[in-house]
PDB file of C-alpha atoms and ligand atoms in Angstrom:
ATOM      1  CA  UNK A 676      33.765 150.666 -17.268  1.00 54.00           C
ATOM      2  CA  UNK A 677      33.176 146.952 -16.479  1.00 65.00           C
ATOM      3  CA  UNK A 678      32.235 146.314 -13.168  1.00 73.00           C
ATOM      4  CA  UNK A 679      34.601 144.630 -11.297  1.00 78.00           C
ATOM      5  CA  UNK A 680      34.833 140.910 -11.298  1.00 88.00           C
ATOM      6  CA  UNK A 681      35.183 139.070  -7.616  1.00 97.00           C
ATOM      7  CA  UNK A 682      38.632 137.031  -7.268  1.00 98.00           C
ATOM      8  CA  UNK A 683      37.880 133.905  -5.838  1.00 98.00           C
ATOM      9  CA  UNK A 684      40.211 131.917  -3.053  1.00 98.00           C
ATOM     10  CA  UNK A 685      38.754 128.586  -2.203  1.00 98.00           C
ATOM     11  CA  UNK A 686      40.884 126.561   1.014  1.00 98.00           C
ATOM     12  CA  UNK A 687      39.694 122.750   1.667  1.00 97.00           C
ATOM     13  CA  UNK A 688      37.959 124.123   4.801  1.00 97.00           C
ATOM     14  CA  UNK A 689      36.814 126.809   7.379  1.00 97.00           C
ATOM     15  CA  UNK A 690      39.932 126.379   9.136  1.00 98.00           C
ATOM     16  CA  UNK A 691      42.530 126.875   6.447  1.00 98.00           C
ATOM     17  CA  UNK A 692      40.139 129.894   5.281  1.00 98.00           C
ATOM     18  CA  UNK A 693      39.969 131.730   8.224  1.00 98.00           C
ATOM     19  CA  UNK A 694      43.770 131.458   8.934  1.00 98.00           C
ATOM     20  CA  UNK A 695      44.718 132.662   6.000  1.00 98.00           C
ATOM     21  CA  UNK A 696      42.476 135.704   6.256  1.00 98.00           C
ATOM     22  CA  UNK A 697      43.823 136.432   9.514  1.00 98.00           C
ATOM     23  CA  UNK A 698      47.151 136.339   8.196  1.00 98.00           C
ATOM     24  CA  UNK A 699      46.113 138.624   5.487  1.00 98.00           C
ATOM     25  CA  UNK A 700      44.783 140.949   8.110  1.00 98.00           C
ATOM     26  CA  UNK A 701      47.454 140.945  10.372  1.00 98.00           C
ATOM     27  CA  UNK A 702      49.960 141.851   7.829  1.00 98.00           C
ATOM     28  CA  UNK A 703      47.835 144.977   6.402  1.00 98.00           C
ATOM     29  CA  UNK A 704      49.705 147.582   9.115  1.00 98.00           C
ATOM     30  CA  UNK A 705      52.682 146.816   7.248  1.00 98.00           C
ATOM     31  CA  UNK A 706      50.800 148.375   3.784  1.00 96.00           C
ATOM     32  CA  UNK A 707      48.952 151.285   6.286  1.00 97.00           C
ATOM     33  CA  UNK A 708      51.281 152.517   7.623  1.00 96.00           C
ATOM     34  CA  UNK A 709      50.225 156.008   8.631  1.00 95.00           C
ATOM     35  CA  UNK A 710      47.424 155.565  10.597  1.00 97.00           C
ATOM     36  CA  UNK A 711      45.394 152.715  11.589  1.00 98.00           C
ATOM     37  CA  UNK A 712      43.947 149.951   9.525  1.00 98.00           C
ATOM     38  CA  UNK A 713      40.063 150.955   9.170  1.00 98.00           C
ATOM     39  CA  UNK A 714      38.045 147.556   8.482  1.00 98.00           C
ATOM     40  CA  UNK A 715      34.470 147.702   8.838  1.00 99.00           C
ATOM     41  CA  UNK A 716      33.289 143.856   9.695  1.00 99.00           C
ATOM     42  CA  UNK A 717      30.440 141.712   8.869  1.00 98.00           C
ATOM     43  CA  UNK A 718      27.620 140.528  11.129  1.00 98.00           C
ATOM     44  CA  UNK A 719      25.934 137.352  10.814  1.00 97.00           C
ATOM     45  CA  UNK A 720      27.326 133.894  12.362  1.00 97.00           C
ATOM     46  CA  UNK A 721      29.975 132.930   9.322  1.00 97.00           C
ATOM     47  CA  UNK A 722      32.126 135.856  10.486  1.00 98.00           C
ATOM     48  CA  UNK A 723      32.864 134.751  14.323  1.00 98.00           C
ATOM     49  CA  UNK A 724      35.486 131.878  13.486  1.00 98.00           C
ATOM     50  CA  UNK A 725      37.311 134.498  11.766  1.00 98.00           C
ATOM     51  CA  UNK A 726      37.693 137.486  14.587  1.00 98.00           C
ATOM     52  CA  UNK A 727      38.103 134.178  16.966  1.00 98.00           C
ATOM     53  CA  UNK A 728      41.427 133.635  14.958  1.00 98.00           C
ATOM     54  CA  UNK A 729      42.013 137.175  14.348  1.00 98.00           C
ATOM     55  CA  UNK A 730      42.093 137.440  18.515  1.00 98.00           C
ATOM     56  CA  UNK A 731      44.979 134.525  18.722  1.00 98.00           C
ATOM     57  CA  UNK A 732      48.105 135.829  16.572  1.00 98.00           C
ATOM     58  CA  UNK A 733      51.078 133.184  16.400  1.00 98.00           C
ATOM     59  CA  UNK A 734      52.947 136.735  18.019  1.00 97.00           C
ATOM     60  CA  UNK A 735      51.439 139.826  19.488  1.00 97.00           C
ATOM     61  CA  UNK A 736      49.608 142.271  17.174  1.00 98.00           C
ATOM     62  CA  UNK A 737      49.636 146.111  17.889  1.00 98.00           C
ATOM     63  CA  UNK A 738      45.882 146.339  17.821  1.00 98.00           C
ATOM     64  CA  UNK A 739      46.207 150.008  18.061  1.00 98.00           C
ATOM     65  CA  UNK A 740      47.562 150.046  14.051  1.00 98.00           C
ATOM     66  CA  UNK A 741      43.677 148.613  13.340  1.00 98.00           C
ATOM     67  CA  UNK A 742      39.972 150.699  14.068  1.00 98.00           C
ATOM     68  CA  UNK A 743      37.363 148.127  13.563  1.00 98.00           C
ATOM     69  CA  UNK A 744      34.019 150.133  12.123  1.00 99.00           C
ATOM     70  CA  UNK A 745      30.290 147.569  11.487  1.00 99.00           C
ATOM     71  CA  UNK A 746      29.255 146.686   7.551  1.00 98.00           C
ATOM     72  CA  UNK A 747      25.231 146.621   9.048  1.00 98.00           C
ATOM     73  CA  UNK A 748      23.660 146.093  12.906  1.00 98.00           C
ATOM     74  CA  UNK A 749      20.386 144.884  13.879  1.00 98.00           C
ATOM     75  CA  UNK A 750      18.028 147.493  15.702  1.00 98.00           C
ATOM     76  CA  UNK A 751      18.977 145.573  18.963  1.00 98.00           C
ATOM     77  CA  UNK A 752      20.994 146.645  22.324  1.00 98.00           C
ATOM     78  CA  UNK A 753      24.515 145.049  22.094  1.00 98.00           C
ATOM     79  CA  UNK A 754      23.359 142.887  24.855  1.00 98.00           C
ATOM     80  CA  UNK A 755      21.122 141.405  22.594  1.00 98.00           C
ATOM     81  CA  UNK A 756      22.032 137.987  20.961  1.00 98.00           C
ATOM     82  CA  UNK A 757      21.081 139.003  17.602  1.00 98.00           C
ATOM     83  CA  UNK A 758      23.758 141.941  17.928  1.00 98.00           C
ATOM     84  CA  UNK A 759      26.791 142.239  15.475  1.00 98.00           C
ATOM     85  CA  UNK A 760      28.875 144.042  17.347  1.00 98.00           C
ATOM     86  CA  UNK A 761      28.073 142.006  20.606  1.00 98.00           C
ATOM     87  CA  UNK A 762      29.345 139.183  18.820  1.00 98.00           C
ATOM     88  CA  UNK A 763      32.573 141.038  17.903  1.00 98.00           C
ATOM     89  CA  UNK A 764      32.884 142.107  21.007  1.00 98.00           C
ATOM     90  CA  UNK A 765      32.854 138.520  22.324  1.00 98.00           C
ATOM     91  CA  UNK A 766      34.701 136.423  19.832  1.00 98.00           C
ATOM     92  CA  UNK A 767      37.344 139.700  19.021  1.00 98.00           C
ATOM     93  CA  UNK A 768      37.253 143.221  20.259  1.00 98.00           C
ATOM     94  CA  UNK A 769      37.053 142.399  24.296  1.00 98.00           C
ATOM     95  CA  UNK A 770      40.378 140.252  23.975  1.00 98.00           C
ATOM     96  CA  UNK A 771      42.655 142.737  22.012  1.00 97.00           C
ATOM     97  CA  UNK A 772      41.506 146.098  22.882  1.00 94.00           C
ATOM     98  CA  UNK A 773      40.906 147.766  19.407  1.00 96.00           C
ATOM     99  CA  UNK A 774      38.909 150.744  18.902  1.00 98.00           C
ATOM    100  CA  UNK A 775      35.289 149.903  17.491  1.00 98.00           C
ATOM    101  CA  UNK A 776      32.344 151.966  16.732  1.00 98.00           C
ATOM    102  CA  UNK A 777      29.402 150.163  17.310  1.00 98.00           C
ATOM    103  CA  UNK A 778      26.339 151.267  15.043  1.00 98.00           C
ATOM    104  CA  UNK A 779      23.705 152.773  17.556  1.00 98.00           C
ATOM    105  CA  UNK A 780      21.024 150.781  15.259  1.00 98.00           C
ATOM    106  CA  UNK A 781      18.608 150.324  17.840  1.00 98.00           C
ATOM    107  CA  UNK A 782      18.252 153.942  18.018  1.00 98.00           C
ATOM    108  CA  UNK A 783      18.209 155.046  14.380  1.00 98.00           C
ATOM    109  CA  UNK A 784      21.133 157.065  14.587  1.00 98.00           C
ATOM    110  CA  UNK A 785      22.417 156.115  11.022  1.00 98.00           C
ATOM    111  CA  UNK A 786      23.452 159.889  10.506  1.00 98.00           C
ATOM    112  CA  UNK A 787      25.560 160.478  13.345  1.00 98.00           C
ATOM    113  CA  UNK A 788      27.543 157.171  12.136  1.00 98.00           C
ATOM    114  CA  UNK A 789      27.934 158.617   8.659  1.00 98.00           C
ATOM    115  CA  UNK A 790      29.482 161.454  10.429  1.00 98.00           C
ATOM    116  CA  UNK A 791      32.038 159.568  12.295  1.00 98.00           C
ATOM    117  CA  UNK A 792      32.873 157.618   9.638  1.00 98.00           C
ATOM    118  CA  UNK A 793      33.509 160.829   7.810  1.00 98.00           C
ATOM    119  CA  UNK A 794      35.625 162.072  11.183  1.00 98.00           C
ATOM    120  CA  UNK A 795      37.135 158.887  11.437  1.00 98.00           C
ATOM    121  CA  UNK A 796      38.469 157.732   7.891  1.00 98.00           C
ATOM    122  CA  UNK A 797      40.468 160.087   6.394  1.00 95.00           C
ATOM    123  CA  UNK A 798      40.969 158.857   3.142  1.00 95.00           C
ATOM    124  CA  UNK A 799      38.211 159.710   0.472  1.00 96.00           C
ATOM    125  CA  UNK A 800      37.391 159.168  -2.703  1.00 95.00           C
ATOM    126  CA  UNK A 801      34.394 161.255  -4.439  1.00 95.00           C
ATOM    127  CA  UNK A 802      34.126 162.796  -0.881  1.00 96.00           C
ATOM    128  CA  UNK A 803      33.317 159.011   0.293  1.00 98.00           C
ATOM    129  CA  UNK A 804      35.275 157.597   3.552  1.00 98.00           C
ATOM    130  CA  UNK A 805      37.552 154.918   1.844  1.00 98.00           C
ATOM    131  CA  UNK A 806      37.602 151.542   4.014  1.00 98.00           C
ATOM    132  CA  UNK A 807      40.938 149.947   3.611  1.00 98.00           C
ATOM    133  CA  UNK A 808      39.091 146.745   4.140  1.00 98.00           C
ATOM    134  CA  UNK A 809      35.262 145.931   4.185  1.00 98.00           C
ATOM    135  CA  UNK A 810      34.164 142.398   5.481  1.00 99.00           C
ATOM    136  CA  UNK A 811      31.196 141.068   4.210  1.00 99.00           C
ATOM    137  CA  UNK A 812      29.485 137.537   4.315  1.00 98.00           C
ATOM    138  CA  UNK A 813      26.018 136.902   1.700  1.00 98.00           C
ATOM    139  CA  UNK A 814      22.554 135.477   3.038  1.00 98.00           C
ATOM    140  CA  UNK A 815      20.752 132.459   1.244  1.00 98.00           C
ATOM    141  CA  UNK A 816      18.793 135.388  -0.584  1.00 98.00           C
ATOM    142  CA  UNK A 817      21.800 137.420  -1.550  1.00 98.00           C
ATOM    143  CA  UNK A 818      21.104 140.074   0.254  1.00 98.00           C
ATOM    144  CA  UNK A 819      24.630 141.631   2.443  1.00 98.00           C
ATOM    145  CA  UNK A 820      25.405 143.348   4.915  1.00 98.00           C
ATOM    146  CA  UNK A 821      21.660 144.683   4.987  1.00 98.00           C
ATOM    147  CA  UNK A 822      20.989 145.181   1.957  1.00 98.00           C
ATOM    148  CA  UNK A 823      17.889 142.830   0.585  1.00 98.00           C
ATOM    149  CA  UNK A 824      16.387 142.332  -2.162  1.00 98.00           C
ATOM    150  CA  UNK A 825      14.039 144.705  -2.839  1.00 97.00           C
ATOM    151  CA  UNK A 826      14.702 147.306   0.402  1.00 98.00           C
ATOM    152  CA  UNK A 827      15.038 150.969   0.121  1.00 98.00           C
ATOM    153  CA  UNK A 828      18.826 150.786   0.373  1.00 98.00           C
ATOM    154  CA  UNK A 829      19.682 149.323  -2.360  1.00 98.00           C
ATOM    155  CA  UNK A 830      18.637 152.955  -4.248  1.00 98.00           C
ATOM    156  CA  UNK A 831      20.581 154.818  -1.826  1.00 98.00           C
ATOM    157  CA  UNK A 832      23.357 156.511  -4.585  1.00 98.00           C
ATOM    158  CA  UNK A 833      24.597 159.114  -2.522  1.00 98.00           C
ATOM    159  CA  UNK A 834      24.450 158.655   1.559  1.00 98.00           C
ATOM    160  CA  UNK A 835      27.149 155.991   2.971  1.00 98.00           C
ATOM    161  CA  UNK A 836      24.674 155.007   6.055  1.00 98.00           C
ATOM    162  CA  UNK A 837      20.993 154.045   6.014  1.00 99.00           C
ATOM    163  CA  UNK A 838      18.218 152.875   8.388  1.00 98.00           C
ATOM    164  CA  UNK A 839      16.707 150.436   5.963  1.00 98.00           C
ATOM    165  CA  UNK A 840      13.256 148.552   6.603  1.00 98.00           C
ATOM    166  CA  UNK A 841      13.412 144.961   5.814  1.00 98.00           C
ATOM    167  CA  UNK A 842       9.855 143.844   5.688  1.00 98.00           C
ATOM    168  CA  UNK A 843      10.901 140.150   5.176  1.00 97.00           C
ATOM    169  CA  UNK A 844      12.513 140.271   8.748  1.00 98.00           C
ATOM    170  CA  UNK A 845       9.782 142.299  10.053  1.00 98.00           C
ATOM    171  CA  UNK A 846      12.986 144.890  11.373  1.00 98.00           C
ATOM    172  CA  UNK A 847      14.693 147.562  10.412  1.00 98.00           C
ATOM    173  CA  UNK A 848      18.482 148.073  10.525  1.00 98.00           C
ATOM    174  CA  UNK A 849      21.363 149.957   9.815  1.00 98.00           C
ATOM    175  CA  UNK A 850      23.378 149.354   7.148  1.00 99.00           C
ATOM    176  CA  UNK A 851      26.449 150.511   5.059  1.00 99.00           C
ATOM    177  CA  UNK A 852      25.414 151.423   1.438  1.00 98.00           C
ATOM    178  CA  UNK A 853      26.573 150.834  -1.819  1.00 98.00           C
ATOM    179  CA  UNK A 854      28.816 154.332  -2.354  1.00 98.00           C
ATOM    180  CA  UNK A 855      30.373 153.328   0.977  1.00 98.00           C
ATOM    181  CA  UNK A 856      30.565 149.863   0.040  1.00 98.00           C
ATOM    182  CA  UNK A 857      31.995 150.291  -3.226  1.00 98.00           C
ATOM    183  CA  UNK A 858      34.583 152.913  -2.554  1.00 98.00           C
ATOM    184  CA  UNK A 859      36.219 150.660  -0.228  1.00 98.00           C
ATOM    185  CA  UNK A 860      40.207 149.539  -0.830  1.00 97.00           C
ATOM    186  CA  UNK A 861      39.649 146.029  -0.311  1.00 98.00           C
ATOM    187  CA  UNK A 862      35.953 144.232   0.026  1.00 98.00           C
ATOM    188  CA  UNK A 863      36.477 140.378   1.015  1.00 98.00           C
ATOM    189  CA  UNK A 864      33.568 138.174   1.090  1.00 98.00           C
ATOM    190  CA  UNK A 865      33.533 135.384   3.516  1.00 98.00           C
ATOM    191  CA  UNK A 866      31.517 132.478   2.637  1.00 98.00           C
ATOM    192  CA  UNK A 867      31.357 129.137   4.073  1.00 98.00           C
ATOM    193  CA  UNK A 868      29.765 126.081   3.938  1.00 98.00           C
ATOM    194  CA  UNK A 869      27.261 123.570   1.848  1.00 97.00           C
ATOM    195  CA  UNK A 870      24.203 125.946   2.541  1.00 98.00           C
ATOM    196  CA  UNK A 871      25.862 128.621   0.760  1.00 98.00           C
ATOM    197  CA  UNK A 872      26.434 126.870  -2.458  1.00 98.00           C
ATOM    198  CA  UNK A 873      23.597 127.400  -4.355  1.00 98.00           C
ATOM    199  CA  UNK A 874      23.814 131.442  -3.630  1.00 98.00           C
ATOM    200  CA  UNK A 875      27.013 131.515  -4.783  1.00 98.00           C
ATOM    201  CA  UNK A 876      26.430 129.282  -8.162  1.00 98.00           C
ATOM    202  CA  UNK A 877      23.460 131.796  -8.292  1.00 98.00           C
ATOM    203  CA  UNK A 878      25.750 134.990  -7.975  1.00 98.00           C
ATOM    204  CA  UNK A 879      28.052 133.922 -10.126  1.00 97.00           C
ATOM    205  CA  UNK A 880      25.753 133.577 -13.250  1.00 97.00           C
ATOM    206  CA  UNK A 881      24.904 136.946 -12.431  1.00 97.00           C
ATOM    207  CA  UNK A 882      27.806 138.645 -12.550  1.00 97.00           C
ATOM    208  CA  UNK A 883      27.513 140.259 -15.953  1.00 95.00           C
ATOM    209  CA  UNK A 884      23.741 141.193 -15.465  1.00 96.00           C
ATOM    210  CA  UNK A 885      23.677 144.433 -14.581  1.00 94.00           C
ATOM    211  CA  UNK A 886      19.962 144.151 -13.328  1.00 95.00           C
ATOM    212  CA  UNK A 887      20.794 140.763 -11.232  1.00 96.00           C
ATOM    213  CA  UNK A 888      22.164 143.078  -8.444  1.00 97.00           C
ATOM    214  CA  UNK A 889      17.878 143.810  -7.600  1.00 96.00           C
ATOM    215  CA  UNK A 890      17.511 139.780  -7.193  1.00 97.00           C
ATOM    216  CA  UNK A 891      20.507 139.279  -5.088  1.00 98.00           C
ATOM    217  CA  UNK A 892      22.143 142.610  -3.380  1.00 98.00           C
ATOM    218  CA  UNK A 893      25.634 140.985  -2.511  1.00 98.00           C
ATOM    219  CA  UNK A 894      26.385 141.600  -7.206  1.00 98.00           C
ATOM    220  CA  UNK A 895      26.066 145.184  -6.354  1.00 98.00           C
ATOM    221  CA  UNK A 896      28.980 145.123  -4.399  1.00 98.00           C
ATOM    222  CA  UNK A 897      32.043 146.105  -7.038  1.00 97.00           C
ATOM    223  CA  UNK A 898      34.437 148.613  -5.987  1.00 97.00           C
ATOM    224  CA  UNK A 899      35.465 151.054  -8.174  1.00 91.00           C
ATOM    225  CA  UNK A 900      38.939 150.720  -7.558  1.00 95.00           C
ATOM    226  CA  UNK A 901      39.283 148.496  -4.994  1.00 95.00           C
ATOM    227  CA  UNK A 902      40.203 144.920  -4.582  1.00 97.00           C
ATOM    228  CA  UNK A 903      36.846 142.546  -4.589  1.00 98.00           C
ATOM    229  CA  UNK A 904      37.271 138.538  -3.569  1.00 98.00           C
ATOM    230  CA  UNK A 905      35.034 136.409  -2.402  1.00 98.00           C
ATOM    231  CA  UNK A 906      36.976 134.110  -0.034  1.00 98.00           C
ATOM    232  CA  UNK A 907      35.280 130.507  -0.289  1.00 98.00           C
ATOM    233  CA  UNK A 908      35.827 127.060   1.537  1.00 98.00           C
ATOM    234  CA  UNK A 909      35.255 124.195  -0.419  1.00 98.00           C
ATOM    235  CA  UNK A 910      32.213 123.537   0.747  1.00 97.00           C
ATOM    236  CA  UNK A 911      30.442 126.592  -0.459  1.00 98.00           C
ATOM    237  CA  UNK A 912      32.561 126.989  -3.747  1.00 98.00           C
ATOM    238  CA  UNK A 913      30.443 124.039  -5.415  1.00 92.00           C
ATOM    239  CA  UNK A 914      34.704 123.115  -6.834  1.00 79.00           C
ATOM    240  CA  UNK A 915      35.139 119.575  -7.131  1.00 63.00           C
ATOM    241  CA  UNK A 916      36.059 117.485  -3.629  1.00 57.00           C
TER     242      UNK A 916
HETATM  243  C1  LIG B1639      23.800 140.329   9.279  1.00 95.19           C
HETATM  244  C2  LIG B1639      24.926 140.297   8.294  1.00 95.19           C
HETATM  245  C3  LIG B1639      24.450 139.646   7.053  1.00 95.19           C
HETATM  246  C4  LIG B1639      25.140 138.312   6.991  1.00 95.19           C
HETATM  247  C5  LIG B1639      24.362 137.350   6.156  1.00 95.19           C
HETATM  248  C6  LIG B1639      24.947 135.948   6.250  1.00 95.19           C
HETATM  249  O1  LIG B1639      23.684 141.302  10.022  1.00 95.19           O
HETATM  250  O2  LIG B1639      23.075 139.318   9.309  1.00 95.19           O
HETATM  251  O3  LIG B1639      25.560 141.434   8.112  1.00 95.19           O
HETATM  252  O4  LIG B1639      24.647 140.330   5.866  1.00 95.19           O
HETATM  253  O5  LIG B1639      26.454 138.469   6.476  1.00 95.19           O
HETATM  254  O6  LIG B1639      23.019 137.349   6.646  1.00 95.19           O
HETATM  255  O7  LIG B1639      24.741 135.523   7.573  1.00 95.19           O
HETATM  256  P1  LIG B1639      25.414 134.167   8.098  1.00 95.19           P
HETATM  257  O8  LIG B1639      26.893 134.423   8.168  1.00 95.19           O
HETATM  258  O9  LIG B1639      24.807 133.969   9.456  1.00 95.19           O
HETATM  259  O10 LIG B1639      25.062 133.093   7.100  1.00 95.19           O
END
């Protein structure tokens, strides 16, 4: 079966963007309506404009319908600055309330997260936790979440949490995988900006070779059933002004 093909939204700006992904996200309780929303966000800096609109609602959100889960985390105390989920916490989390589950990266405890994401997320699908929503942004070498080119990870076919070494960052981290990725309900890429042009021009002439997903990561990233779109401001779309 042909790998699905990313839907692409482009708004003028950041601004427009990000409020109509918040709207978007805001309105999912009203399609989950039996539990909570499960949304696993991305790291990275393109993200924080968005959960800094996510925490301001025109009216007040019941952010007990949503359980926010991490995409990837640097091996890094959430004190850090380089930490994902400190920067959720900040620009999101602290101000509503909603239960996260920060990825104990630092520690190497990719296992016991696989296991609460198996507690948590009741849905499945091949035995694999179903995300009703996975956030995801793309580096200027196509690698997301953490998933770069040429890591360990990207072979992972079977476990839906990794440590993964990253010898280009000199790090290791923790990172969702492609099974957990892929069996997701919804997976919305959030790219912004000039810099991010050429990636995405790159990634798009990609998209029907199978093998381009080894150059840049973010191609293997096609649900199986799920909804893919890569959300784009003008900017980073490369569509005329
Ligand atoms: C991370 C992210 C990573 C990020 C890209 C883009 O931990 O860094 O999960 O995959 O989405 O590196 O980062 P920017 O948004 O900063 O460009």
């Amino acid at each position: 079966m042909a790998a699905a093909r990313p839907r692409e939204i482009v708004h003028e700006n950041t601004d427009a963007l990000v409020r109509a992904i918040a709207e978007k996200i805001w309105a999912l309780p009203q399609s989950v309506t039996s539990r909570p929303v499960n949304i696993a966000l991305a790291g990275g800096s393109t993200p924080k404009c968005l959960y800094e609109e996510l925490a301001k609602p025109p009216k007040p959100v019941d952010w007990s319908r949503f359980e926010f889960f991490f995409g990837d985390e640097r091996s890094v105390p959430p004190e850090h600055p380089d930490s994902n989920f400190g920067m959720a916490r900040d620009a999101l989390l602290a101000k509503t309330g909603a239960k996260a589950h920060r990825m104990a990266a630092e520690k190497g405890e990719a296992e016991a997260y696989a296991k609460l994401l198996g507690e948590r997320i009741g849905e499945k699908r091949g035995g694999l936790p179903v995300f009703d929503l996975v956030l995801l942004g793309v580096g200027n070498d196509g690698h997301t979440a953490s998933l770069f080119p040429g890591t360990a990870a990207l072979d992972e076919a079977a476990k839906t949490v990794v440590m993964n070494d990253v010898p280009q960052l000199e790090t290791r981290r923790m990172t969702l995988t492609y099974p957990a990725l892929n069996a997701a309900a919804r997976v919305w890429f959030l790219i912004t900006g000039e810099g991010k042009r050429e990636i995405i021009a790159r990634c798009r002439a990609g998209l029907d070779d199978e093998s381009a997903k080894r150059t840049y990561p973010m191609l293997g990233v096609r649900p199986a059933q799920g909804e893919l779109v890569w959300w784009l401001d003008k900017a980073a779309s490369g569509k005329a002004k």
